[in-house]
CSV table of C-alpha atoms in Angstrom, one decimal:
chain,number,residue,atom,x,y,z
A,8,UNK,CA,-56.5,-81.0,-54.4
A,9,UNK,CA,-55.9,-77.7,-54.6
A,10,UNK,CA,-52.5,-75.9,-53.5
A,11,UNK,CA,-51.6,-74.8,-50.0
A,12,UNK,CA,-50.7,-70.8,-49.8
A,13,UNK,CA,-47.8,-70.5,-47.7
A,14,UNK,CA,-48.7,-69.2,-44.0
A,15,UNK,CA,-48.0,-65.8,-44.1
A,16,UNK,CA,-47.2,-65.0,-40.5
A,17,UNK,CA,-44.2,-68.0,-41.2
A,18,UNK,CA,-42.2,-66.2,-43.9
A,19,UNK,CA,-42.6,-62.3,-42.1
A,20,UNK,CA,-41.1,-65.0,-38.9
A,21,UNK,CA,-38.3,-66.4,-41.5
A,22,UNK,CA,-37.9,-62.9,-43.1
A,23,UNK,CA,-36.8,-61.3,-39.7
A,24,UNK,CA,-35.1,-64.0,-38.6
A,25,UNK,CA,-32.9,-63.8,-41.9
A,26,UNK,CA,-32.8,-59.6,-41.4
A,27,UNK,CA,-31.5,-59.9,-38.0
A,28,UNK,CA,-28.6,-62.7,-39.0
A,29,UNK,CA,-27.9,-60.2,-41.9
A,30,UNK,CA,-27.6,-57.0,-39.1
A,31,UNK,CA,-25.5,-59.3,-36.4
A,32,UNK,CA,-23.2,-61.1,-39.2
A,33,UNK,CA,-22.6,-57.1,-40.2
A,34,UNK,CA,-22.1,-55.5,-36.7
A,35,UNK,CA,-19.8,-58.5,-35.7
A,36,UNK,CA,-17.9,-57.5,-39.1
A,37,UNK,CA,-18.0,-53.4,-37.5
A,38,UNK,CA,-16.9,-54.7,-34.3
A,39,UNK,CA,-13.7,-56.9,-35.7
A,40,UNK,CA,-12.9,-53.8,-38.2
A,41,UNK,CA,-12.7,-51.5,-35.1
A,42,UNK,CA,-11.0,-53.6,-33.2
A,43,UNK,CA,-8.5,-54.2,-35.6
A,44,UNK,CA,-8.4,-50.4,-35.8
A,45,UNK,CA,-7.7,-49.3,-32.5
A,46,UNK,CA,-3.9,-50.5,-32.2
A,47,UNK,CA,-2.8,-48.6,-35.6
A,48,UNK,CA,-4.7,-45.2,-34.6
A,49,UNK,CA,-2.9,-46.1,-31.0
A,50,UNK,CA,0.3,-46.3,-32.4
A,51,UNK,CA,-0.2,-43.4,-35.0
A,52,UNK,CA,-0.7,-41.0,-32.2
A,53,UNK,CA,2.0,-42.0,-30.0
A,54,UNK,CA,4.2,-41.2,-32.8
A,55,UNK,CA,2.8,-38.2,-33.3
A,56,UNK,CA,3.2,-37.4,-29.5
A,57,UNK,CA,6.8,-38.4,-29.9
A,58,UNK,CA,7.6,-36.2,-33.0
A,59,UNK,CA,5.9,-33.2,-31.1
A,60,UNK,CA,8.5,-34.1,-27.7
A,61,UNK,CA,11.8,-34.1,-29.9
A,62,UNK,CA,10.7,-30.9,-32.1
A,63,UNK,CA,10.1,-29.1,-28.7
A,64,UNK,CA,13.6,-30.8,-26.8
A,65,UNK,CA,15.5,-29.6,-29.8
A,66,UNK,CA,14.1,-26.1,-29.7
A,67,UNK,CA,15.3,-25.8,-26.3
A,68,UNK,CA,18.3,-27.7,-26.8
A,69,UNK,CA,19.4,-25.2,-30.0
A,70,UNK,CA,18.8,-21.9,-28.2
A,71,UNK,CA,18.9,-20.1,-31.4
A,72,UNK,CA,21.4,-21.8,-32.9
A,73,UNK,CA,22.1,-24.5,-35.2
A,74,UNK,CA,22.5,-28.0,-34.5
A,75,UNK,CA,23.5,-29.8,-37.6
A,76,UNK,CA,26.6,-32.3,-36.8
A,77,UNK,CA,28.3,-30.6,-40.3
A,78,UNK,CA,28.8,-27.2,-38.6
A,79,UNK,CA,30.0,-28.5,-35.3
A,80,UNK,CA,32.4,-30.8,-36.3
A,81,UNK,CA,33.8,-30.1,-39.0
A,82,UNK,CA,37.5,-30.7,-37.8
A,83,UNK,CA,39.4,-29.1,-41.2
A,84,UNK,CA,37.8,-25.8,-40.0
A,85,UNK,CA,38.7,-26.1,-36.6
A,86,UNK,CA,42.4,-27.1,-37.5
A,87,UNK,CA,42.9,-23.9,-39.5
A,88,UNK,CA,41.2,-21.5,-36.8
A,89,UNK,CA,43.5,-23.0,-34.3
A,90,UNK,CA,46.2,-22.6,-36.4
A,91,UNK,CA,45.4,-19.1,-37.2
A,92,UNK,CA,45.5,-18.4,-33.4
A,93,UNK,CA,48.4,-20.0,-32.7
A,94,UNK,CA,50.3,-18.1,-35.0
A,95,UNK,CA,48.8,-14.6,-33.9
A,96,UNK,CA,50.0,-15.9,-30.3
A,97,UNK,CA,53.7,-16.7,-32.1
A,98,UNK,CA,53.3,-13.2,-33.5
A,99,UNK,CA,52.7,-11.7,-30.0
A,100,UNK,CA,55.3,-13.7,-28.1
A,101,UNK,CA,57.8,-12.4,-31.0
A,102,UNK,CA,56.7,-8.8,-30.3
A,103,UNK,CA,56.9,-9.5,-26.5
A,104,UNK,CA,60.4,-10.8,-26.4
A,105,UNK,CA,61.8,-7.7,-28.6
A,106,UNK,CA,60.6,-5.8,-25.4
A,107,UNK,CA,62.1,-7.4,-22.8
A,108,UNK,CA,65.5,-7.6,-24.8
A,109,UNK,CA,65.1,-3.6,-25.4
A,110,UNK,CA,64.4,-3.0,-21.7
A,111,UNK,CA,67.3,-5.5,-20.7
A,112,UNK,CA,70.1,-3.5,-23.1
A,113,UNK,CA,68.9,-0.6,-21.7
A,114,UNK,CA,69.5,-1.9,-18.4
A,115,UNK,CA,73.1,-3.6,-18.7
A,116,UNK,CA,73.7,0.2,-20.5
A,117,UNK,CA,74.6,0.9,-17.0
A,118,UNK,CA,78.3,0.7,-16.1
A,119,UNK,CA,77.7,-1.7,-12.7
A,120,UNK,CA,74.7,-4.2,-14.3
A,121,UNK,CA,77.4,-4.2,-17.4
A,122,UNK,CA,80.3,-4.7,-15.3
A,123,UNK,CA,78.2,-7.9,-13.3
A,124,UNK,CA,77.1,-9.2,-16.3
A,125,UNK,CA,80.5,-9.5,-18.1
A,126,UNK,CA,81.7,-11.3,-14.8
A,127,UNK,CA,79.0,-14.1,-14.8
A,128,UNK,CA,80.0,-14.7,-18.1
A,129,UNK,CA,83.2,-15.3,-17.2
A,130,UNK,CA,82.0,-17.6,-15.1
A,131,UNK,CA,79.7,-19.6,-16.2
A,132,UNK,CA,81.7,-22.1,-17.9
A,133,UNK,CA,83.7,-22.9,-14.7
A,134,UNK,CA,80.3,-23.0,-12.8
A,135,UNK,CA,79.2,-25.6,-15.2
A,136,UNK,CA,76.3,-23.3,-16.5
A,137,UNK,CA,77.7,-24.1,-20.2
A,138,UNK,CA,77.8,-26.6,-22.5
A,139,UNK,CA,81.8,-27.9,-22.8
A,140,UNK,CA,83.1,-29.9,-25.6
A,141,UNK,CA,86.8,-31.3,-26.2
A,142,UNK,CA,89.5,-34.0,-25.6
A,143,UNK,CA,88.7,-36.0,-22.3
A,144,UNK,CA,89.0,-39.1,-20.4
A,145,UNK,CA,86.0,-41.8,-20.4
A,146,UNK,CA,85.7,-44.1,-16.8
A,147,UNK,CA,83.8,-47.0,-16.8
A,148,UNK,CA,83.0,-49.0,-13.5
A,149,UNK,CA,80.5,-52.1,-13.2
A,150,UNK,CA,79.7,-54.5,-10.8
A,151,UNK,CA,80.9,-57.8,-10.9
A,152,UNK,CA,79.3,-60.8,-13.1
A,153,UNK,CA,76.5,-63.1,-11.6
A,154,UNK,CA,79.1,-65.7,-11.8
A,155,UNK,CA,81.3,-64.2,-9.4
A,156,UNK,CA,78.5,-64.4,-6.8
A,157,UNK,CA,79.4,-67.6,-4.2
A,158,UNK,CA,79.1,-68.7,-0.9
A,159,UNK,CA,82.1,-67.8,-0.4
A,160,UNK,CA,82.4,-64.6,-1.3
A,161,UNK,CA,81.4,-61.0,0.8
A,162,UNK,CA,78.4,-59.5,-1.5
A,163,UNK,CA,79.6,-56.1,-0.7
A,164,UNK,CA,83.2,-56.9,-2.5
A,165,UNK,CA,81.3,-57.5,-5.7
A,166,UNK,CA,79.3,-53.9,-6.0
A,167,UNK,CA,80.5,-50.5,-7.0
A,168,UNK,CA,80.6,-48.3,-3.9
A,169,UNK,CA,80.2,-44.4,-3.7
A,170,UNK,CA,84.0,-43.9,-2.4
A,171,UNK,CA,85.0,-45.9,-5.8
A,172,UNK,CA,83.1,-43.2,-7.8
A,173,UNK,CA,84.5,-41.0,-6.2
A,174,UNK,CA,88.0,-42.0,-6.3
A,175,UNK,CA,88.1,-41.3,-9.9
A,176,UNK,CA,86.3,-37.9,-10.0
A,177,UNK,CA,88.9,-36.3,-7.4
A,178,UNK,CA,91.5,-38.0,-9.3
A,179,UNK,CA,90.1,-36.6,-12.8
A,180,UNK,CA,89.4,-33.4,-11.1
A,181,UNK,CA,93.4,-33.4,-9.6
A,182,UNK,CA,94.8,-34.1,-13.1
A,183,UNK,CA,92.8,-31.4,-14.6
A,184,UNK,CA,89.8,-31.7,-15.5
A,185,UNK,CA,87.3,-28.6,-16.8
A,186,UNK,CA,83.9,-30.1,-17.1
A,187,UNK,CA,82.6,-33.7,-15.7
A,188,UNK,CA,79.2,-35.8,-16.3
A,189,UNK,CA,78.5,-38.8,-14.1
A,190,UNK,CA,75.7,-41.0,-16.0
A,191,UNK,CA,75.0,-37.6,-19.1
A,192,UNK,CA,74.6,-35.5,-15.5
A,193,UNK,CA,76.7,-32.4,-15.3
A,194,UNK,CA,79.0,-32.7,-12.2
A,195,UNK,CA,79.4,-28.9,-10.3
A,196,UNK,CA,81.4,-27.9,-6.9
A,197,UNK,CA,77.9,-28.6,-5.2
A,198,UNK,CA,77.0,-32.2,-6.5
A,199,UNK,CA,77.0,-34.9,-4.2
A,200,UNK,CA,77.5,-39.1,-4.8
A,201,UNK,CA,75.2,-41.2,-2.7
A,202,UNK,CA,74.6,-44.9,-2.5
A,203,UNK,CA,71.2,-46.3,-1.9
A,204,UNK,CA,70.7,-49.5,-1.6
A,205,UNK,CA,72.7,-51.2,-5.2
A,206,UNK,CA,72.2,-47.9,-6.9
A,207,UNK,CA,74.2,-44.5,-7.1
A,208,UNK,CA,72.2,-41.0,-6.5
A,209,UNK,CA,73.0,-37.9,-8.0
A,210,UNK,CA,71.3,-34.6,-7.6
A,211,UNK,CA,68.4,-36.7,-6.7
A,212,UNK,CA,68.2,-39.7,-9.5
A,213,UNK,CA,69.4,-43.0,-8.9
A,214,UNK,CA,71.1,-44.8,-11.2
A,215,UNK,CA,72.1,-48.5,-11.1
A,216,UNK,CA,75.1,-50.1,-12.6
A,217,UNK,CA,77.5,-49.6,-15.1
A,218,UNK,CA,78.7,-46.1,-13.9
A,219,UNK,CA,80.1,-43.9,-16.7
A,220,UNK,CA,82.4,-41.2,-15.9
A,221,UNK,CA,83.0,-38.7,-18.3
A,222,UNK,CA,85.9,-35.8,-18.0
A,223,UNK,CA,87.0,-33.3,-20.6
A,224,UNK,CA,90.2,-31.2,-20.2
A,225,UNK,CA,93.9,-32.4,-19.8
A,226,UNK,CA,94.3,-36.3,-21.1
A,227,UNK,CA,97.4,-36.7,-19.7
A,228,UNK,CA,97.4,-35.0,-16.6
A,229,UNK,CA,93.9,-36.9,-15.7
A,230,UNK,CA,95.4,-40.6,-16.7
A,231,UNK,CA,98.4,-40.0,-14.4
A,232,UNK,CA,96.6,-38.9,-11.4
A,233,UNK,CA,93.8,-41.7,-11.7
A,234,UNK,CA,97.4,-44.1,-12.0
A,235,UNK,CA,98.3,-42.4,-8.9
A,236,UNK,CA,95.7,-43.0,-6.8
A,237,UNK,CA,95.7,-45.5,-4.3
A,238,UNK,CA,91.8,-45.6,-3.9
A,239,UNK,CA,91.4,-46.3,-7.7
A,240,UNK,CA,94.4,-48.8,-7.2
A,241,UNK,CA,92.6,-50.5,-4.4
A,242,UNK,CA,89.6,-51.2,-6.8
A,243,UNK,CA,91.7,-52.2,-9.7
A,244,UNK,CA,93.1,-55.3,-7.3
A,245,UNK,CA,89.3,-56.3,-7.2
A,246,UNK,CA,89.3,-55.7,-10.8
A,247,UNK,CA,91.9,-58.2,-11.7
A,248,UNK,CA,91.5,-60.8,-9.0
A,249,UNK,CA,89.2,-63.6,-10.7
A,250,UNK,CA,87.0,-64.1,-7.5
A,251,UNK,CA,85.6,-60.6,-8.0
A,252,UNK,CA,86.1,-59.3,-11.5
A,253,UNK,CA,84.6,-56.0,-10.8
A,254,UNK,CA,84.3,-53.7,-13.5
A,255,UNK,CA,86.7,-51.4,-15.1
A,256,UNK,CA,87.0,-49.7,-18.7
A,257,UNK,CA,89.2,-46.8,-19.3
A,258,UNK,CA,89.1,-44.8,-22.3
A,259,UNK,CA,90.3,-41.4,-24.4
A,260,UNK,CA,88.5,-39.6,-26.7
A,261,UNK,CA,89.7,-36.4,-29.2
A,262,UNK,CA,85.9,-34.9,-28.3
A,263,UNK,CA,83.7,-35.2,-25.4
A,264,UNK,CA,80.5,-33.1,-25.2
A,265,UNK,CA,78.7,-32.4,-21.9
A,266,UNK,CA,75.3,-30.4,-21.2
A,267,UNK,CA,75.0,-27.5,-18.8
A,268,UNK,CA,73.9,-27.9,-15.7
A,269,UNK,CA,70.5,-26.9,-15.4
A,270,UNK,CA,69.6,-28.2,-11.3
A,271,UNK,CA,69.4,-26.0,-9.1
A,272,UNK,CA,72.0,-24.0,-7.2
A,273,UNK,CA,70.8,-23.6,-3.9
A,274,UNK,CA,72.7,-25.5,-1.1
A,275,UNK,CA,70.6,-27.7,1.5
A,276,UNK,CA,71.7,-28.0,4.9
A,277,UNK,CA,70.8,-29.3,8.1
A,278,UNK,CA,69.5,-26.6,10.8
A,279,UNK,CA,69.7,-27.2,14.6
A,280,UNK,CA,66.6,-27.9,15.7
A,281,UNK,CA,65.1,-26.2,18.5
A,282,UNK,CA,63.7,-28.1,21.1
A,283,UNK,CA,62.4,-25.4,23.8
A,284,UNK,CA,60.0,-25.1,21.7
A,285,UNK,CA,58.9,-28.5,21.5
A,286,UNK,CA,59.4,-28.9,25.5
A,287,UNK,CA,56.9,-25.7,26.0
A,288,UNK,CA,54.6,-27.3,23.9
A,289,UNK,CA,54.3,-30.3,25.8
């Protein structure tokens, strides 16, 4: 029987059929490729886009000049350039001062502005303007203990009043003392000794409990008078009576050393007011 040939229009029909799964298995492959492509080539030029922004930011930014942290902080050099003007400045205050001492000896070179300034000189120690040192007396008052405090007892026995303060100044300042500090403070003709409240003010500070009175001059003179003084007496009774126990230390010492004042020496006073003024207003 003799062989069959193989129906040639059937393998061109298989032939194309295999062609065209070859072409779509290889355009599917393209397609997958370039999809797979497209985010890396997005991302490539968004970085790209990004490098270009900061270049140009910085450009602007610089101005001309350069940016590298090094040069701008570099704290060693700015240390030693501040130095360096600081002590040109020292060098020019130095240079400054010399002048105004040459134009003020030139000035007191007149026999009035020589004759003024010798008498502040003289005094400024019993102003208080100076700093004082020497023998003096040390006063110590303090409220009474917490355990003194009862039901029974008036509250205002147990603090240290203003009059009790000043009891022992004018009897310091009556036995001769030169110089006096209430709590460090220098003490001048002008100060004043409040109470407010459970504190003492002076020259505007208050200060709260123990008071320490310090006086240099005569020893003697200034133990006798604050002996002699009934006020100070008066307190001592509430010093040794054991339902107040108030507060009281006295003390000498071979050398006491007080500031200058250094407040102001301006008096305040009260001025009338004026009240046609006010009644016009109305």
């Amino acid at each position: 029987m003799a062989d069959q040939l193989p129906d040639s229009s059937t393998s061109e029909s298989a032939d194309s059929k295999d062609s065209k799964d070859s072409t779509d298995s290889t355009d599917g492959k393209d397609t997958r490729r370039r999809r797979r492509l497209r985010p890396s080539r997005l991302l490539a030029a968004l970085t790209f886009a990004l490098a270009g922004f900061l270049g140009v930011t910085s450009a602007v930014s610089a101005d001309g000049t350069d940016l590298r942290a090094e040069r701008q902080t570099d704290l060693a050099d700015l240390a030693r350039t501040q130095l360096q003007t600081n002590k040109q400045l020292g060098e020019r205050v130095s240079k400054l001062r010399a002048q105004v001492d040459e134009l003020l000896a030139r000035q007191l070179r007149n026999d009035r502005s020589d004759a003024a300034q010798k008498k502040v000189d003289r005094l400024a120690p019993v102003a208080g303007l100076t700093p004082v040192r020497g023998p003096g007396v040390t006063v110590v008052l303090d409220d009474a203990p917490p355990s003194a405090r009862t039901n029974d007892t008036d509250p205002d026995a147990l603090v240290v009043h203003q009059q009790d303060i000043q009891a022992v100044v004018n009897a310091m300042w009556a036995g001769g003392a030169e110089a006096m500090t209430i709590q460090g403070q220098r003490v001048i003709s002008t100060s004043a000794i409040r109470c407010v409240g459970n504190s003492v003010v002076l020259h505007g500070v208050p200060y709260p409990p123990p008071y320490r009175i310090e006086a240099v001059g005569d020893v003697g003179g200034m133990i006798q008078a604050i002996g002699d003084s009934p006020a100070i007496n008066t307190y001592l009774a509430y010093v040794t009576d054991p339902r107040y126990r108030l507060g009281w230390k006295l003390t000498r010492s071979t050398n006491l050393r007080m500031p200058a004042f250094d407040g102001p020496l301006n008096l305040d006073y009260a001025a009338e007011r004026d009240v046609s003024g006010d009644a016009a207003s109305r």
